[in-house]
Short mmCIF file of C-alpha atoms in Angstrom, two decimals:
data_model
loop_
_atom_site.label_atom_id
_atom_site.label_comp_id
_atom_site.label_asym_id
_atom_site.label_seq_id
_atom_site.Cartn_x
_atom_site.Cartn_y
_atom_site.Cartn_z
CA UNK A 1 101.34 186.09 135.22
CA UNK A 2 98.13 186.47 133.21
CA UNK A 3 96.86 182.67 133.88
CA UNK A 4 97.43 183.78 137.70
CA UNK A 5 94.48 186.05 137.23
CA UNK A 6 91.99 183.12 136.01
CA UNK A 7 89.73 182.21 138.76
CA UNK A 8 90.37 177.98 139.47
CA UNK A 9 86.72 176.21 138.90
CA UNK A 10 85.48 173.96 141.69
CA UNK A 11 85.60 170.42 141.11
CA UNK A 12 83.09 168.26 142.09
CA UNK A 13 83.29 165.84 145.06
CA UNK A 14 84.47 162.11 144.25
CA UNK A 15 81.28 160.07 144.50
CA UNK A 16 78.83 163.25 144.72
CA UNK A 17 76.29 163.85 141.17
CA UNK A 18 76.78 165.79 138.73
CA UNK A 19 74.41 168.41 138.13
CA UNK A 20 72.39 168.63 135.05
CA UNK A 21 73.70 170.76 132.72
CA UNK A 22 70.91 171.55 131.10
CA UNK A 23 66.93 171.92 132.69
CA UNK A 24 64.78 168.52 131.80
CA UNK A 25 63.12 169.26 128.53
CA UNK A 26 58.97 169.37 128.43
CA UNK A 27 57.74 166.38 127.50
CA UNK A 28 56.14 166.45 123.43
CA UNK A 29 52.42 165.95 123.04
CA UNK A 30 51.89 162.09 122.30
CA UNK A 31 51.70 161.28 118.50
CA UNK A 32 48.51 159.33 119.76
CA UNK A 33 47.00 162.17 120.82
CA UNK A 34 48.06 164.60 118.16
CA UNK A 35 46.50 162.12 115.50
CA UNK A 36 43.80 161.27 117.36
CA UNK A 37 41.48 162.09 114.23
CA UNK A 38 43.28 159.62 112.02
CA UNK A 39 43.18 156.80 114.57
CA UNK A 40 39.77 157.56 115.20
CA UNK A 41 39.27 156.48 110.99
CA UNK A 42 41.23 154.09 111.01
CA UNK A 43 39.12 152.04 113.65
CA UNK A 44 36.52 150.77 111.30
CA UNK A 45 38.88 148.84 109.40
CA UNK A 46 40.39 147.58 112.40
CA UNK A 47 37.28 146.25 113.67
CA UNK A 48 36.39 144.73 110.31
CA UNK A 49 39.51 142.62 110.83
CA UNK A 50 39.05 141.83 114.18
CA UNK A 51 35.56 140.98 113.96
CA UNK A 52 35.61 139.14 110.50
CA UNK A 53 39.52 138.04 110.57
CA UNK A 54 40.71 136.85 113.75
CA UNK A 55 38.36 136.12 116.28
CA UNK A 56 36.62 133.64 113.32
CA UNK A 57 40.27 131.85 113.82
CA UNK A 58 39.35 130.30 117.40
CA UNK A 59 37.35 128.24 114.87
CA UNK A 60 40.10 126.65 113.47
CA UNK A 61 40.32 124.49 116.73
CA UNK A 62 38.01 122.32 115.47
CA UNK A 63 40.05 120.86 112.97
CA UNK A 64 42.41 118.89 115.75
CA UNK A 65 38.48 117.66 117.39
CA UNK A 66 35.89 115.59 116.41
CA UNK A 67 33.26 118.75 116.18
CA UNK A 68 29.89 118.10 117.10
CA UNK A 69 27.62 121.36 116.98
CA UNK A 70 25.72 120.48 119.44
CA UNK A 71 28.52 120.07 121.98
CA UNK A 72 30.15 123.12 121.01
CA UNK A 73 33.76 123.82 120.50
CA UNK A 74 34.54 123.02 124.47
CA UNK A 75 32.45 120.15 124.54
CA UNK A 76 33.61 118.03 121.35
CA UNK A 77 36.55 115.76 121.62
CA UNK A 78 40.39 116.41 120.71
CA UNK A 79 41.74 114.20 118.27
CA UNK A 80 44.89 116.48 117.55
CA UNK A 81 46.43 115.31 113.97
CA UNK A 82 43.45 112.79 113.02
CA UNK A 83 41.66 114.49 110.07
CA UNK A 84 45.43 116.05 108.73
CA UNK A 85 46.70 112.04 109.00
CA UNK A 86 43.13 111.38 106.68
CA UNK A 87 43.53 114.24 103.99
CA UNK A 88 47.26 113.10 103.55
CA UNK A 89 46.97 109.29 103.59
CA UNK A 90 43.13 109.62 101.63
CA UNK A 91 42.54 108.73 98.05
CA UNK A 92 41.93 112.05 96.88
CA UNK A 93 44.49 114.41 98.45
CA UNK A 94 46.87 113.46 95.65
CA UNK A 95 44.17 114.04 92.84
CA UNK A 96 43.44 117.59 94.38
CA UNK A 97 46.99 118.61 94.54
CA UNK A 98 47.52 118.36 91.33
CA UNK A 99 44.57 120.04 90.32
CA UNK A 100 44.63 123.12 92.40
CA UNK A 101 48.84 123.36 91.37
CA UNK A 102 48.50 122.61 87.71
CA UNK A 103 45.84 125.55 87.74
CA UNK A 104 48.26 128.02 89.51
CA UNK A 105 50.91 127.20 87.11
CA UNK A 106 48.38 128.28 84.08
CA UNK A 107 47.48 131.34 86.40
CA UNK A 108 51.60 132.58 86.83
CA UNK A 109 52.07 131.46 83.04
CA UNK A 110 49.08 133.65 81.63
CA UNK A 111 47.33 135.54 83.68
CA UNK A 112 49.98 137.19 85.85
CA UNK A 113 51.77 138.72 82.74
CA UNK A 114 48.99 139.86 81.07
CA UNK A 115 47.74 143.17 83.30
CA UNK A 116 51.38 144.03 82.25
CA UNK A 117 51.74 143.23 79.35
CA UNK A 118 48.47 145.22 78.52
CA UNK A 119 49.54 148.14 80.73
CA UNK A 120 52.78 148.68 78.72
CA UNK A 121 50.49 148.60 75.53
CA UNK A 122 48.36 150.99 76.73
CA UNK A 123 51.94 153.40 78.33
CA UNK A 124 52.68 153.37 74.59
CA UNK A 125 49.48 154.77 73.11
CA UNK A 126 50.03 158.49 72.56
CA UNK A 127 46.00 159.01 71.80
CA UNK A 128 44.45 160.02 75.15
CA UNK A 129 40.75 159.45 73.56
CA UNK A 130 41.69 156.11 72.28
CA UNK A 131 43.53 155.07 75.58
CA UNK A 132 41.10 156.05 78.17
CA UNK A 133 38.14 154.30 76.02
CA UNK A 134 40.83 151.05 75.78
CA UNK A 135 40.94 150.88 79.68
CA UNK A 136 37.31 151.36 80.11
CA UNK A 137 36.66 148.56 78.31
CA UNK A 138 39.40 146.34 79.96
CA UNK A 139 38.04 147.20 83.03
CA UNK A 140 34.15 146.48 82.39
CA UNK A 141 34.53 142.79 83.00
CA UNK A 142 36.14 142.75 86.50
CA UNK A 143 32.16 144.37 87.65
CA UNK A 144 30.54 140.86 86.76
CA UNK A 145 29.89 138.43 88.83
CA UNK A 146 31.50 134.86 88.20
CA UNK A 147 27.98 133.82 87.67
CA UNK A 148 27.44 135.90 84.81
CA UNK A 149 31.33 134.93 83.61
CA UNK A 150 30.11 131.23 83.64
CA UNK A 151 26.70 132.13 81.59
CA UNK A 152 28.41 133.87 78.90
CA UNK A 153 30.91 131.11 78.61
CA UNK A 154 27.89 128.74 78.23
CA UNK A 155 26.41 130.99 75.87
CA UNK A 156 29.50 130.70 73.62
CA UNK A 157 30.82 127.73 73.87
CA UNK A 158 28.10 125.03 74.57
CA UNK A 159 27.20 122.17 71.85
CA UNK A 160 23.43 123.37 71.41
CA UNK A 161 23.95 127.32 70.91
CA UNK A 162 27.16 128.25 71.42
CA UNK A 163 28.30 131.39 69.06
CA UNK A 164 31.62 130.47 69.25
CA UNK A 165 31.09 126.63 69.13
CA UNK A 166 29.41 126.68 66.10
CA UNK A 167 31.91 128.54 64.72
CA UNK A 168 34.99 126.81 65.13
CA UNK A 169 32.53 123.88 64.05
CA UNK A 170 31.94 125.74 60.88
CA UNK A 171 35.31 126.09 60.39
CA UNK A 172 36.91 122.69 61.37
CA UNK A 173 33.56 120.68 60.31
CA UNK A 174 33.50 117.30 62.13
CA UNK A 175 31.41 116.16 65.35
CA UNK A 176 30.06 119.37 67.20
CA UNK A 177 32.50 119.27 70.31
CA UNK A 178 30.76 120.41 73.73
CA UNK A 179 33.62 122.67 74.96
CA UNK A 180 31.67 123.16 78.52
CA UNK A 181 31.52 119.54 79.74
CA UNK A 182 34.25 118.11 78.50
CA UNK A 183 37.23 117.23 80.87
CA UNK A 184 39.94 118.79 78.23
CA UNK A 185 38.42 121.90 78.05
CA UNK A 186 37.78 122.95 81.54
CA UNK A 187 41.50 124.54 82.14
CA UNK A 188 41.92 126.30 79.26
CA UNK A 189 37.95 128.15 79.86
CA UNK A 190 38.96 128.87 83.35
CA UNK A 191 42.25 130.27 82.07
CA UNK A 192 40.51 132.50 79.85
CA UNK A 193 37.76 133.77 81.91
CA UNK A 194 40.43 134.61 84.16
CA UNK A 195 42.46 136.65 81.59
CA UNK A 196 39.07 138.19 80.07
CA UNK A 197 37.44 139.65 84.09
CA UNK A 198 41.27 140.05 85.69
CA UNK A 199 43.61 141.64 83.33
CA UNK A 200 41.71 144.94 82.74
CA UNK A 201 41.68 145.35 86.39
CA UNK A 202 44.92 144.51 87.43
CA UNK A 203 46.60 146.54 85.05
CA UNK A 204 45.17 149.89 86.94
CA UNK A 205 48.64 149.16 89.29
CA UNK A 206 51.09 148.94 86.91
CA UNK A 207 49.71 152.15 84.84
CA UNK A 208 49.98 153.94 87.83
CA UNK A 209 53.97 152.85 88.65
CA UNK A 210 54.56 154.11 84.61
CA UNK A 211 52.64 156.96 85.41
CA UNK A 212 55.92 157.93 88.23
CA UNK A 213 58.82 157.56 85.28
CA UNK A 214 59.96 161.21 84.90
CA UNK A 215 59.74 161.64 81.36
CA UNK A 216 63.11 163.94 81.19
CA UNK A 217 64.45 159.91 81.19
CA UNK A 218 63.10 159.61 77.92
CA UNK A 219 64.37 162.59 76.46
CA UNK A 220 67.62 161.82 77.36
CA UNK A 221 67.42 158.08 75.78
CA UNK A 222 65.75 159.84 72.93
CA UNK A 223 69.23 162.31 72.73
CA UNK A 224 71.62 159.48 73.09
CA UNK A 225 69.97 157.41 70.45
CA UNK A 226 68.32 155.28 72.60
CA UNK A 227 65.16 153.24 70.58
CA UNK A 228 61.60 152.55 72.01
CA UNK A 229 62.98 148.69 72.52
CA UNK A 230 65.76 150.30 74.40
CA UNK A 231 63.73 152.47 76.37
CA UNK A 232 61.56 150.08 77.43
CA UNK A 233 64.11 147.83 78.61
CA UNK A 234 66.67 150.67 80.40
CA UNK A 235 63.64 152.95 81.47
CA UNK A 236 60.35 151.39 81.55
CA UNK A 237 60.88 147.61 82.58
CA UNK A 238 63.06 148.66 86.09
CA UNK A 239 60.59 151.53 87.18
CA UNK A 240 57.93 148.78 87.16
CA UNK A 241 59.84 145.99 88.56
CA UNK A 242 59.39 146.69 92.19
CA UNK A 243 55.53 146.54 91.77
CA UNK A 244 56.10 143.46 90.01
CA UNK A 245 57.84 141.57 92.79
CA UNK A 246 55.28 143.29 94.91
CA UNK A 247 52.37 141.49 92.96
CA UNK A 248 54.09 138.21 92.59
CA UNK A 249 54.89 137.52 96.48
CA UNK A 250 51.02 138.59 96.82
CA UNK A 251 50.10 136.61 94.14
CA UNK A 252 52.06 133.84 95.51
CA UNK A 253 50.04 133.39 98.79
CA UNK A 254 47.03 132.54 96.80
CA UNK A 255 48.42 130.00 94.74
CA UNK A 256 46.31 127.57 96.40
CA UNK A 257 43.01 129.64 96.22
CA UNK A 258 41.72 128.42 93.03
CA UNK A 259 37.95 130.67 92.99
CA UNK A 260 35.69 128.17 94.51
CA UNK A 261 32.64 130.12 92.59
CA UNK A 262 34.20 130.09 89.08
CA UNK A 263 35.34 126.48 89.89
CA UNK A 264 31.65 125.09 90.87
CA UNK A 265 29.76 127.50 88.41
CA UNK A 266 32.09 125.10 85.64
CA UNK A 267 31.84 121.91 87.23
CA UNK A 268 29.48 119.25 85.60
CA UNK A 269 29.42 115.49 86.01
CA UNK A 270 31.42 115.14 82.87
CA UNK A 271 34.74 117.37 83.84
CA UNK A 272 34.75 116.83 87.71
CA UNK A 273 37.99 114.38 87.69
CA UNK A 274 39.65 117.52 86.44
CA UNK A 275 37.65 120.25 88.38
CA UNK A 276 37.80 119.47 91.78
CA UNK A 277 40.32 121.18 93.90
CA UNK A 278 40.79 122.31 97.89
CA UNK A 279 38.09 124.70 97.79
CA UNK A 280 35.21 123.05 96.16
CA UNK A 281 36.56 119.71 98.29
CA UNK A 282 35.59 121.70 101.12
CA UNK A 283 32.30 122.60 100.35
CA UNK A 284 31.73 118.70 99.71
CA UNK A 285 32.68 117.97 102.44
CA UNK A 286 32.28 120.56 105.15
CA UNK A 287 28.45 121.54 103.61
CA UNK A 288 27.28 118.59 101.78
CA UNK A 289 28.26 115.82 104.10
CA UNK A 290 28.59 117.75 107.75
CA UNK A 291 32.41 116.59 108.20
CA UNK A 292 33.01 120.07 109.54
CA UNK A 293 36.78 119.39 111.48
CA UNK A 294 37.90 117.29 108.33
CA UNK A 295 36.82 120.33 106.14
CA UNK A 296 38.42 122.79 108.33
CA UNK A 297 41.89 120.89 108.56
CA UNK A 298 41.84 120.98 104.66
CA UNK A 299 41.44 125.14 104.68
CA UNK A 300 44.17 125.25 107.50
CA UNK A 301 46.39 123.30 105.03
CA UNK A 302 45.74 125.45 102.68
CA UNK A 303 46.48 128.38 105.13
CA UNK A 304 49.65 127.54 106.31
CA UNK A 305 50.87 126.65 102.66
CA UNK A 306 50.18 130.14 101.54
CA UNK A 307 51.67 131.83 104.90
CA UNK A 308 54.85 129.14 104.00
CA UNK A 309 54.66 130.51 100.22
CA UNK A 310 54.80 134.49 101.35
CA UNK A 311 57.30 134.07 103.29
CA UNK A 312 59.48 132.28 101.31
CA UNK A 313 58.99 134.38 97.62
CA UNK A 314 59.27 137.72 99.82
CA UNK A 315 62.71 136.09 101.25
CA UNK A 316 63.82 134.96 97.72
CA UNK A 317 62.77 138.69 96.24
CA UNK A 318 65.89 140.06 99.12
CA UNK A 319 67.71 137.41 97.98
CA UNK A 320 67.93 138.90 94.23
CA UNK A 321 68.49 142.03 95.50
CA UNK A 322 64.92 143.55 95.17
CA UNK A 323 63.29 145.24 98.24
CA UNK A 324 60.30 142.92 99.27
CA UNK A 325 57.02 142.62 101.01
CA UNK A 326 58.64 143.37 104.59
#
């Protein structure tokens, strides 16, 4: 028969190994070695963060010692939860906690929409003259410094010469109010110095996420009928939401980080009930009166509740079906 003529194959052995079927492949350059240029700039930035970052962090030891400079961080004596046990149980924890929250609340209420609300403003003018001089002069303010913020705002809002002052003064007649020092003031002129040096700057982001929409989507909203409000809430508002949720779980970790320069630059003896928060509380206490480990244990706090607060908006973002931080 014809299978009679097909030679039988040789089995292998029971027990003995099988020979490779194929010869071992050459092993691939390493992706270290083959981007060895782009590792090579990327160690700047590394060091930066190593240097400036996290070796700085063995410092944070002090904060469970009773730091003495000149014992040194070996020589001073641990304490472990002493100064958190003070900043909890002390007189003005309560006072500051309020402060530094009731100005991150004004901070996600105005000055997070604002970059997009402006950017969406400026998506809609068709002008390319009048839009790029609009966004120069949005973005002219985040240059200055805080101290030259905090001179203008004295400039136009203090009792003696303030433009604006006078003014409203003019307007309302009364007593001259001084805007500057007093207590009821201070929130809303932090508020709006951060709207008038921030928004300009932050809205760079969210021009360049409307800058990806294909604009075919528009045409085709255009062809079904589709109006700019409809547009704008089918087309526009979901190709910027990711960088939205992006900003606000960033945003979030610095909820506690009021700006201790624009803080003390506004502070006076008149408004400080209302001014003082975590980071100016340090510098009063770390700088002005040498309490170095209770100072330190205050930033730590602070630290850990903005590690606490990334972690939990980026987990709440998954939760509502948006992609995240990580």
């Amino acid at each position: 028969m014809a299978t009679d003529l097909v030679p039988e194959v040789a089995q292998p052995a029971a027990g003995s190994p099988r020979p490779a079927s194929t010869p071992r492949r050459k092993r691939r350059t390493p992706n270290f070695w083959r981007y060895r240029w782009l590792y090579l700039l990327l160690l700047p930035g590394l060091a930066y963060f190593v240097v400036f970052k996290y070796l700085p962090m063995y410092g944070l030891t002090i904060a469970f010692k009773d730091y003495v400079p000149f014992l040194g961080y070996s020589g001073s004596e641990w304490v472990g939860l002493k100064h958190f046990q003070e900043l909890f149980t002390g007189p003005d924890f309560g006072r500051l906690l309020f402060n530094t929250l009731l100005l991150a609340l004004l901070t996600i209420l105005f000055v997070f929409p604002a970059p997009i609300v402006v950017a969406l403003l400026l998506n809609e003018l068709r002008v390319n003259v009048l839009k790029r001089s609009v966004q120069s002069l949005v973005y002219i303010p985040h240059f200055l410094s805080w101290t030259i913020v905090a001179s203008l705002t004295y400039l136009l809002f203090s009792v003696d010469f303030g433009v604006i002052a006078n003014w409203i003064h003019g307007l309302v007649g009364g007593q001259k109010t001084d805007y500057v020092a007093q207590a009821d003031w201070f929130r809303p002129l932090i508020v709006l110095q951060l709207l008038w040096k921030q928004t300009g700057w932050g809205t760079i982001i969210y021009l360049a996420a409307l800058a990806g929409v294909d604009s075919q989507l528009y045409e085709a909203a255009r062809v079904d009928g589709a109006g700019r409000w409809r547009q704008f809430w089918h087309i526009t508002l979901p190709a910027i939401r990711p960088t939205i949720v992006v900003m606000a779980i960033l945003t979030s970790g610095h909820l506690m980080d009021s700006g201790f320069e624009q803080i003390w630059l506004m502070t006076t003896s008149l408004n400080r009930d209302v001014a003082d928060v975590f980071d100016t509380f340090v510098y009063y206490i770390g700088i002005t009166q040498g309490s170095f480990s209770y100072a330190t244990a205050v930033g730590l706090f602070k630290g850990l509740v903005g590690v606490v607060l990334i972690f939990g908006s980026n987990f709440l973002a998954k939760r509502l079906g948006q992609r995240g931080l990580f």
